PDB file of C-alpha atoms and ligand atoms in Angstrom:
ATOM      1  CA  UNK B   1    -112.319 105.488  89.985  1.00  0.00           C
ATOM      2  CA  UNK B   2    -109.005 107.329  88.219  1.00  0.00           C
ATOM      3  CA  UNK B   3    -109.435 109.019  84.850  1.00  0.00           C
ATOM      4  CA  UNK B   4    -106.508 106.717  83.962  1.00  0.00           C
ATOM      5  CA  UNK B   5    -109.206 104.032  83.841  1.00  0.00           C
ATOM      6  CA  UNK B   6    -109.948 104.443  80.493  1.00  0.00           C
ATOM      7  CA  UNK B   7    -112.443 101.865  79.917  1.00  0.00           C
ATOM      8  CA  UNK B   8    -114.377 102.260  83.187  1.00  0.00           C
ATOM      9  CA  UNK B   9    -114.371 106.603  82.025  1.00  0.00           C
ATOM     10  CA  UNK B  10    -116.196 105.062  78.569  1.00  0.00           C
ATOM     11  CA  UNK B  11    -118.368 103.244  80.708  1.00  0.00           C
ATOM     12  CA  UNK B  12    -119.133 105.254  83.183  1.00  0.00           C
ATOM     13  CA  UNK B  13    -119.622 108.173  79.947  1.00  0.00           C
ATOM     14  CA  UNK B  14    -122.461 105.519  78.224  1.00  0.00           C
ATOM     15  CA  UNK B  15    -124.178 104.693  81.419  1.00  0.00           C
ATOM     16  CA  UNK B  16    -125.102 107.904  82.062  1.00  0.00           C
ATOM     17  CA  UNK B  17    -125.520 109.202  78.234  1.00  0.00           C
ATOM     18  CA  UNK B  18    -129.221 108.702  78.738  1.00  0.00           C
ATOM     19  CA  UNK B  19    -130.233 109.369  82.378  1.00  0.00           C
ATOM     20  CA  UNK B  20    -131.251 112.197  84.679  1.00  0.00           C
ATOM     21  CA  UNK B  21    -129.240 114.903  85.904  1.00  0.00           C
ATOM     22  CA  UNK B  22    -129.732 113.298  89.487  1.00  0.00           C
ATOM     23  CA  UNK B  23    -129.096 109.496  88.156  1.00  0.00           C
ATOM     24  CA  UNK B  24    -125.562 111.421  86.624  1.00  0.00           C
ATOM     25  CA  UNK B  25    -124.449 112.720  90.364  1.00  0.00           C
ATOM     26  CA  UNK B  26    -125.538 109.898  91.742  1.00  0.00           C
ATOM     27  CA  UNK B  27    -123.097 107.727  89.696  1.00  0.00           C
ATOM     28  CA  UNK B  28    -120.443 109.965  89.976  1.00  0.00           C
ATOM     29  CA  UNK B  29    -120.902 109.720  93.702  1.00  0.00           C
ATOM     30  CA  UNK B  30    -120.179 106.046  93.553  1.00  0.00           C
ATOM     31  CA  UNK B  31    -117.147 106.728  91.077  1.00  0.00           C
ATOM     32  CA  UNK B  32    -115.752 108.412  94.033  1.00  0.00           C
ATOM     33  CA  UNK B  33    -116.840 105.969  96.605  1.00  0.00           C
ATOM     34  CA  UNK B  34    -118.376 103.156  95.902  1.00  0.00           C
ATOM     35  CA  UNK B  35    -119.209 101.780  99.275  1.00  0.00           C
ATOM     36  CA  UNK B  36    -121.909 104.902 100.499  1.00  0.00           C
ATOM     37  CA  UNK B  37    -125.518 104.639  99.696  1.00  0.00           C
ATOM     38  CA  UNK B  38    -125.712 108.374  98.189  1.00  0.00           C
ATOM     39  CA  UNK B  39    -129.612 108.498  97.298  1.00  0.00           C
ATOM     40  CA  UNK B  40    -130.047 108.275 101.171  1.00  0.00           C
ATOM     41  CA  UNK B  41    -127.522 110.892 101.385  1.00  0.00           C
ATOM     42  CA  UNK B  42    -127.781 114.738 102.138  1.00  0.00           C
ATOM     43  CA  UNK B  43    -127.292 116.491  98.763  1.00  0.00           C
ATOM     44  CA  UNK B  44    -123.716 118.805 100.853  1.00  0.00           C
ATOM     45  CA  UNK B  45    -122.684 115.192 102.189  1.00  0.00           C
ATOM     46  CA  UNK B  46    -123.303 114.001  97.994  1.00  0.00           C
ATOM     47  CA  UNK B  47    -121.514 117.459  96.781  1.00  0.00           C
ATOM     48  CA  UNK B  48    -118.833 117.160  98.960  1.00  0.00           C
ATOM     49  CA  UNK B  49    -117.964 114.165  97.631  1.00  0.00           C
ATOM     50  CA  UNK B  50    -118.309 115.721  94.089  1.00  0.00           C
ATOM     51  CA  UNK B  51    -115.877 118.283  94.567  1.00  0.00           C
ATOM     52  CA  UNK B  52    -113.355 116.223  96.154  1.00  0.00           C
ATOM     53  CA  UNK B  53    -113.777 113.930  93.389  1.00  0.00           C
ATOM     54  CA  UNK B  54    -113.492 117.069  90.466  1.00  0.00           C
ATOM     55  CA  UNK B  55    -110.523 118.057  92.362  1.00  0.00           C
ATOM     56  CA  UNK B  56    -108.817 114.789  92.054  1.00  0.00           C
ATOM     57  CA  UNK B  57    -110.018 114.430  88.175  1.00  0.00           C
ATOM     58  CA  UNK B  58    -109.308 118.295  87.017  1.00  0.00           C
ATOM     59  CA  UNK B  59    -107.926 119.790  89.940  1.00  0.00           C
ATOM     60  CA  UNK B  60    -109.044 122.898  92.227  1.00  0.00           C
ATOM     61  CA  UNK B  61    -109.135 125.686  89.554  1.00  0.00           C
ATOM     62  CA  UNK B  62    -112.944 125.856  87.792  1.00  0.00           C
ATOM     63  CA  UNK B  63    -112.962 128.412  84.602  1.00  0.00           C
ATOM     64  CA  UNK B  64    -116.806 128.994  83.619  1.00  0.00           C
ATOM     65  CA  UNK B  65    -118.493 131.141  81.338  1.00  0.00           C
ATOM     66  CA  UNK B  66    -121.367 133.183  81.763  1.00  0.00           C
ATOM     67  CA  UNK B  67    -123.182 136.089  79.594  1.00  0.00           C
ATOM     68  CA  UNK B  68    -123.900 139.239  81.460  1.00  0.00           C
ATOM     69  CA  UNK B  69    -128.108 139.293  81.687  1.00  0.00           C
ATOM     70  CA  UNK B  70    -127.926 142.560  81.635  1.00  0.00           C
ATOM     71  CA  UNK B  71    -125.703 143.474  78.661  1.00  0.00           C
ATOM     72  CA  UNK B  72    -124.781 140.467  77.284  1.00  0.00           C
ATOM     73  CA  UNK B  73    -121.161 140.207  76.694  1.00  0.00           C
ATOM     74  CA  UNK B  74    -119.608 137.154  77.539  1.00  0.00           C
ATOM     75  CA  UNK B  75    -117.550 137.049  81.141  1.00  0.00           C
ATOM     76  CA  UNK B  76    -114.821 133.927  82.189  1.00  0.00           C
ATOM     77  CA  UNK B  77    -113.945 133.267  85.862  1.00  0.00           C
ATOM     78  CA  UNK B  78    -112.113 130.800  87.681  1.00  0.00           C
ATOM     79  CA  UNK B  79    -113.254 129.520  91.250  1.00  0.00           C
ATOM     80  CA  UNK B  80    -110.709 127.690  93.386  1.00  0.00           C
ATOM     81  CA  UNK B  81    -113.062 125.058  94.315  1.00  0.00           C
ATOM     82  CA  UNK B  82    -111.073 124.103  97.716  1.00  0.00           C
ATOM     83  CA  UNK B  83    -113.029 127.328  99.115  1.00  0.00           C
ATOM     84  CA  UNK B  84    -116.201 124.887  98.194  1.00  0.00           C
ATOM     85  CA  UNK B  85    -115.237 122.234  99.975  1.00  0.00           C
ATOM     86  CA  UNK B  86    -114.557 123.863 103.074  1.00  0.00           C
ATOM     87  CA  UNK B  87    -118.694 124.786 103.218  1.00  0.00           C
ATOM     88  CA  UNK B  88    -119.312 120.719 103.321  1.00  0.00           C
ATOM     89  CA  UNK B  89    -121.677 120.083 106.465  1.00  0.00           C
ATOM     90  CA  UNK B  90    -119.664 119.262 109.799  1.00  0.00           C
ATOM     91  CA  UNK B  91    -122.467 117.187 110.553  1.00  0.00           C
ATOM     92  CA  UNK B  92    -126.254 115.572 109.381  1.00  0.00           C
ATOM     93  CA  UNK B  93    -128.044 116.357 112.688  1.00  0.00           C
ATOM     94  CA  UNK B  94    -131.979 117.432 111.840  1.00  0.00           C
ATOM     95  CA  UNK B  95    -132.731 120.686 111.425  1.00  0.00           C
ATOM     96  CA  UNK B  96    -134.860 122.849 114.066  1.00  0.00           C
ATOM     97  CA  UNK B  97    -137.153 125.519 113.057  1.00  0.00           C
ATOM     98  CA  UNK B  98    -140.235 126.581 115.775  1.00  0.00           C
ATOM     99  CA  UNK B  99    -141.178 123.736 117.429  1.00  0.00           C
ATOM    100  CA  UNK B 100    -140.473 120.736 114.777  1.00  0.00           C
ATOM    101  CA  UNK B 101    -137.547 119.120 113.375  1.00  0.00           C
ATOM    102  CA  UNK B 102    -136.602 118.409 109.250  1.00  0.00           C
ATOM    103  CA  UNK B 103    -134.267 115.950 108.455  1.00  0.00           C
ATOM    104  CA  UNK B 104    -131.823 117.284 104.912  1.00  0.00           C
ATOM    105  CA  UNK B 105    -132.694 116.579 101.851  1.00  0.00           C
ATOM    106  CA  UNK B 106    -131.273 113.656  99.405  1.00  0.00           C
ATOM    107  CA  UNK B 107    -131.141 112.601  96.058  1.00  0.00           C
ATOM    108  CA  UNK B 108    -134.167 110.309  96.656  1.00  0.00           C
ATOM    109  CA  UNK B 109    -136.129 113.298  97.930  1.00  0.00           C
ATOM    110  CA  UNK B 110    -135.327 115.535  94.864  1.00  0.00           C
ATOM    111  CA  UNK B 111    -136.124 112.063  92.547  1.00  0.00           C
ATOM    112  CA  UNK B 112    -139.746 111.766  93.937  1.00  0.00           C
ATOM    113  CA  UNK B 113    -140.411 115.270  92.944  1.00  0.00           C
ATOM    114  CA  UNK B 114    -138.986 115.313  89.508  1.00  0.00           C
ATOM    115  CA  UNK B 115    -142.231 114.836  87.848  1.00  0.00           C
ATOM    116  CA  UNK B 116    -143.730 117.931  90.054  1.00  0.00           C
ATOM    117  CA  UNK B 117    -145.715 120.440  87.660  1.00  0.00           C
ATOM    118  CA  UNK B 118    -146.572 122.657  90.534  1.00  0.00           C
ATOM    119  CA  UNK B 119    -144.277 124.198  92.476  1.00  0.00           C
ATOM    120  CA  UNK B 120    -145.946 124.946  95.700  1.00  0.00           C
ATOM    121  CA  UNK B 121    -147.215 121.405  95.263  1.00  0.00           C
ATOM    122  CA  UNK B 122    -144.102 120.174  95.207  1.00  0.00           C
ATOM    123  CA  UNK B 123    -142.282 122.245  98.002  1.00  0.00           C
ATOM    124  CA  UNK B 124    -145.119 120.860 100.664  1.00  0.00           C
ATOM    125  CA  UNK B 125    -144.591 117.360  99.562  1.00  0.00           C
ATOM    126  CA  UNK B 126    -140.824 117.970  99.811  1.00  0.00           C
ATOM    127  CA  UNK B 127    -141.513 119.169 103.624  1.00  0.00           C
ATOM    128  CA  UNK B 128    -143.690 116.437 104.023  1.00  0.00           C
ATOM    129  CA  UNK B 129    -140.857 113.940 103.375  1.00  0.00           C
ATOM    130  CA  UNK B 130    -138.500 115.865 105.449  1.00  0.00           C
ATOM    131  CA  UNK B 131    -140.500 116.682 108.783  1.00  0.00           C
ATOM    132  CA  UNK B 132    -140.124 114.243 111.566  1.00  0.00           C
ATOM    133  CA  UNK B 133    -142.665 115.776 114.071  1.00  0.00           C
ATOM    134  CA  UNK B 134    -145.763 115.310 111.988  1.00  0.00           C
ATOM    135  CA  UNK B 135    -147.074 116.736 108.603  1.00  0.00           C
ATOM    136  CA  UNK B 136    -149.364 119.643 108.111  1.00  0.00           C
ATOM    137  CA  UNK B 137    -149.958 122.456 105.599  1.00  0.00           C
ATOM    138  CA  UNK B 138    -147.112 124.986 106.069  1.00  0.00           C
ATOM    139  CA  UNK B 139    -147.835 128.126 104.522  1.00  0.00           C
ATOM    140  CA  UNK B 140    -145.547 129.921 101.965  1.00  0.00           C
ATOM    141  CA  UNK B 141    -143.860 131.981 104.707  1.00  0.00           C
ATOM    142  CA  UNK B 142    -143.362 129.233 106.882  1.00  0.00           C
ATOM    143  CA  UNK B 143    -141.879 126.907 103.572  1.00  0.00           C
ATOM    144  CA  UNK B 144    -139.299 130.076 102.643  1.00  0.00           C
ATOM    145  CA  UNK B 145    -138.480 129.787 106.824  1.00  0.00           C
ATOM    146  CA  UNK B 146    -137.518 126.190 106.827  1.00  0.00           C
ATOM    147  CA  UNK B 147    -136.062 126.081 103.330  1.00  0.00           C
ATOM    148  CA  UNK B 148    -133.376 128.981 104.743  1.00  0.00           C
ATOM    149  CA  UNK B 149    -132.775 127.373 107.200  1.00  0.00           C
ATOM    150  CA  UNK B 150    -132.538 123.559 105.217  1.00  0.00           C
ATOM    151  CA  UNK B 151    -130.041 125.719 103.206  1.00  0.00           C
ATOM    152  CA  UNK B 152    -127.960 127.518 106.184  1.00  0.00           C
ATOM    153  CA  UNK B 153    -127.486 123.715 107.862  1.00  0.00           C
ATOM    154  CA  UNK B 154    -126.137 122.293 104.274  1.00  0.00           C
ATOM    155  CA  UNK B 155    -124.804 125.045 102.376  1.00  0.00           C
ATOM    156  CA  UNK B 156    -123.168 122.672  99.588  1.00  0.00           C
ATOM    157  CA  UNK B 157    -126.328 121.739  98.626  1.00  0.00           C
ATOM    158  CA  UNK B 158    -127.362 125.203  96.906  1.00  0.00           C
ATOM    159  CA  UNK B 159    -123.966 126.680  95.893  1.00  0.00           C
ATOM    160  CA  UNK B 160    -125.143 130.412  94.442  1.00  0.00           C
ATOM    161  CA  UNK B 161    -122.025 132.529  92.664  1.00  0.00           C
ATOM    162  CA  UNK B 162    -122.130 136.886  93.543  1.00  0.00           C
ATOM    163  CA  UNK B 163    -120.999 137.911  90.205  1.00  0.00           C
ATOM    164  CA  UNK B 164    -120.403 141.413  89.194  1.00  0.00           C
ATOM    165  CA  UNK B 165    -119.906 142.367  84.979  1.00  0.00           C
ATOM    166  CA  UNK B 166    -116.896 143.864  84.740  1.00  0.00           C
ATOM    167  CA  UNK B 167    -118.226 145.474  81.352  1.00  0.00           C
ATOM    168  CA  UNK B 168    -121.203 147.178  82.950  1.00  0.00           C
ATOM    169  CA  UNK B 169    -121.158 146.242  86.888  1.00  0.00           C
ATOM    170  CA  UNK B 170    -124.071 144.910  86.746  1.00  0.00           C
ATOM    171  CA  UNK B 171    -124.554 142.593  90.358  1.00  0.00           C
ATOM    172  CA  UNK B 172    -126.240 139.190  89.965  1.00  0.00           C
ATOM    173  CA  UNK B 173    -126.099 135.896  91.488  1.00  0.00           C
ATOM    174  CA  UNK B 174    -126.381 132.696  89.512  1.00  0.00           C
ATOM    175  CA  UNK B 175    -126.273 128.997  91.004  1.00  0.00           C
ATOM    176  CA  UNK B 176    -123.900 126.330  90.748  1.00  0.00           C
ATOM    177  CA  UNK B 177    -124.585 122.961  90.277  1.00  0.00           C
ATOM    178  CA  UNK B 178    -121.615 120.978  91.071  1.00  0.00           C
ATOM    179  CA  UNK B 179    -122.878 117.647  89.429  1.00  0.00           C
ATOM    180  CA  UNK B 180    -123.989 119.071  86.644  1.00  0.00           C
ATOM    181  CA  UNK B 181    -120.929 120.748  86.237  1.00  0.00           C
ATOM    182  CA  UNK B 182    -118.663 118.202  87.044  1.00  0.00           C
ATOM    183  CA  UNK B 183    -120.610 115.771  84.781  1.00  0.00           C
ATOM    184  CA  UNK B 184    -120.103 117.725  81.428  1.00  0.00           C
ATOM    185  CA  UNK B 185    -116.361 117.920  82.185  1.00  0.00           C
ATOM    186  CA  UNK B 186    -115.949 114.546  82.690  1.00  0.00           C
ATOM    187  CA  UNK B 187    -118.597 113.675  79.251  1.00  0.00           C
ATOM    188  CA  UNK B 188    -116.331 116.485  77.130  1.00  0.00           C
ATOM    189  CA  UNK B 189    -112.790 114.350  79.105  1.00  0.00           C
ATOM    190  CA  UNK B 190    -114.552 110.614  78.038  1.00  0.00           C
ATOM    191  CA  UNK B 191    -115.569 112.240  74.577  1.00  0.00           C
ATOM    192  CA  UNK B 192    -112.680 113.444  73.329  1.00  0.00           C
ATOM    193  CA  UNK B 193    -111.048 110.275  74.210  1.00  0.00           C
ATOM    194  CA  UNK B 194    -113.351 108.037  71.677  1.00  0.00           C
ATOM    195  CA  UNK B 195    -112.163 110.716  69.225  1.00  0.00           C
ATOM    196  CA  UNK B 196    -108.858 110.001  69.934  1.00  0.00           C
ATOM    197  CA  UNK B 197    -109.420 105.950  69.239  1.00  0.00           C
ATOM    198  CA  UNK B 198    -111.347 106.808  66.271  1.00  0.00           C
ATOM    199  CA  UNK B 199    -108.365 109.005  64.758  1.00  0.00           C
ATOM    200  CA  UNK B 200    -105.852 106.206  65.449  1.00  0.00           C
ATOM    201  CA  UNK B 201    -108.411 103.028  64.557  1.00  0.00           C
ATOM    202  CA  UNK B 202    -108.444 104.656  61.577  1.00  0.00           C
ATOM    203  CA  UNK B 203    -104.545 105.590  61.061  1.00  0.00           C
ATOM    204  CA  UNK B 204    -103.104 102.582  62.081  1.00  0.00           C
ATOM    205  CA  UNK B 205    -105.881  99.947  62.207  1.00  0.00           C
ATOM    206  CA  UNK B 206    -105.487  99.731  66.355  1.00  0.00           C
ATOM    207  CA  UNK B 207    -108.313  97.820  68.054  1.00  0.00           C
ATOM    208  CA  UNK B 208    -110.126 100.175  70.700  1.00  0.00           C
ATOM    209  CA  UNK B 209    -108.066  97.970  73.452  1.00  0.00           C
ATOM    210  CA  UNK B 210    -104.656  98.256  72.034  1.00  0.00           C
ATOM    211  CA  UNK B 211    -105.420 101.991  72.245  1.00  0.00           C
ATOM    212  CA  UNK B 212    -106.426 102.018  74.892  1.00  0.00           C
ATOM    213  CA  UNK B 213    -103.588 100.386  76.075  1.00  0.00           C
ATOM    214  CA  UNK B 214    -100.715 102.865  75.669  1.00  0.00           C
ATOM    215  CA  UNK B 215     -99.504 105.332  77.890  1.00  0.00           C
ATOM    216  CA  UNK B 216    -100.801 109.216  77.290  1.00  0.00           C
ATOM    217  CA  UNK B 217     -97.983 110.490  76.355  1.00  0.00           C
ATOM    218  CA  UNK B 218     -97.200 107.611  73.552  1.00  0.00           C
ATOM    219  CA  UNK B 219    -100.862 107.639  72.422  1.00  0.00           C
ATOM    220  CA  UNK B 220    -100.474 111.729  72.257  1.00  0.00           C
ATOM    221  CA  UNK B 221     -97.325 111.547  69.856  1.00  0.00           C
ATOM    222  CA  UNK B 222     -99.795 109.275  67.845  1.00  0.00           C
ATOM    223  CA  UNK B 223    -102.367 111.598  67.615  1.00  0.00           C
ATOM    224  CA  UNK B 224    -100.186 114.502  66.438  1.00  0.00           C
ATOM    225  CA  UNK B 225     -98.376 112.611  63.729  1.00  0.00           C
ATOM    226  CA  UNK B 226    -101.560 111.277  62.333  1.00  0.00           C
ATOM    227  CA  UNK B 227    -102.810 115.171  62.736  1.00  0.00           C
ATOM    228  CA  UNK B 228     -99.554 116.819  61.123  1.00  0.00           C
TER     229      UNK B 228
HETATM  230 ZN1   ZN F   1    -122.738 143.472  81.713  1.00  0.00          ZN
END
C-alpha cells in the first residue's frame, strides 16, 4: 500500500485507532505485503519489513526526541534507518543454546503473553512456546542465556539506541520500537490529512471523495488560500 492511497491510509488509520500495539505492526506488515502470514513470523523477519516499508513511506532519515534521564533537557537525533535494515536476519534457522534448540519469537508469541502480570511467569511460558526439545523449568540464568542469544540470532527484533547527552554526557541506552514508531508517523501522516478535508469541506463544500480526489499539490494550493 502507497501513501498516495488516500482512502486505504484513512482506513488503514481507523482500523487500527483502537487495537494493540502488536495488532498495529501486524497490519502494517500486511500494508507492506499482503501475501505473508506475519503473526507466524519472527518479530526481525516482521521489522524488516517495517523499515523497508517506513523507508518507502518517509524515507531513510528518522529525527526522534528524547529527554536526557539524567538532566533533563531535551536532545533530537536522526538515524539513517538503512543501517537498520542491514541487521535483518539472513536466515530463521532455530536457535542452539547447550543441548536444546528455540525456534524465534513472533507476534503470536508476544500476543499470548500480553495479559502476563508476572514477569518471570511470563518469560518461562515464552520459552516454553519457543523450545523444540522439550519443556522444563529454566532458571533465571539459564532464561537471560537463551534470551541473548534469541536476541544475537534476530537482532531487529530488540533494536536498543547508545545515546550520549551532549549537555551533560551522560551514556544511556534506550530501545526502539520500530512499529510503534512507524505507526505514530503514519497516524500523525493519515491525521493531518482528515484535517486537510475538514478545512476544504468546509471552504468550498467538497465531498470527502472529491478531495480526496485531487492531486497534492492542487489540494495544497487549496489549503493555503483557505489558510491566508
Ligand atoms: Zn543530560
Amino acid at each position: 500500500m502507497g501513501l498516495a492511497d488516500l482512502h486505504q491510509c484513512l482506513a488503514l488509520r481507523e482500523r487500527g485507532a483502537e487495537r494493540h500495539p502488536l495488532d498495529r505492526a501486524l497490519l502494517l506488515a500486511a500494508a507492506a505485503v499482503p501475501e505473508i502470514a506475519w503473526a507466524d513470523r519472527p518479530l526481525g523477519a516482521r521489522d524488516a519489513a517495517l523499515l523497508t516499508l517506513r523507508c518507502e513511506w518517509f524515507g531513510p532519515a528518522f529525527e526522534a526526541q528524547v529527554a536526557c534521564p539524567a538532566c533533563g533537557e531535551a536532545l533530537t537525533f536522526t538515524l539513517d534507518l538503512n543501517d537498520f535494515a542491514q541487521r535483518a536476519p539472513r536466515d530463521e534457522a532455530p536457535v542452539t543454546v547447550g543441548a536444546a534448540r528455540f525456534r524465534r519469537p513472533t507476534s503470536r508469541d508476544l500476543a499470548a503473553l500480553v495479559n502476563a502480570v508476572d514477569v518471570d511467569a511470563a518469560a518461562q511460558r515464552l520459552l516454553e512456546r519457543l523450545a523444540l526439545d522439550g519443556v522444563r523449568a529454566w532458571s533465571a540464568e539459564e532464561r537471560t542465556a537463551i534470551e541473548a542469544a534469541l536476541d544475537a540470532a534476530d537482532p531487529l527484533a530488540h533494536v536498543t539506541l547508545d545515546l550520549a547527552c551532549t549537555y551533560c554526557a551522560h551514556p544511556w541506552s534506550a530501545p526502539l520500537d520500530i512499529a510503534a514508531s512507524l505507526w505514530d508517523e503514519f497516524a500523525a501522516q493519515a491525521d493531518r490529512l482528515l484535517d486537510d478535508v475538514h478545512l476544504l469541506a468546509g471552504a468550498y463544500g467538497w465531498s470527502e471523495s472529491e478531495i480526496l480526489a485531487l492531486p497534492p499539490a492542487r489540494r495544497q494550493r487549496y489549503i493555503e488560500r483557505v489558510l491566508s
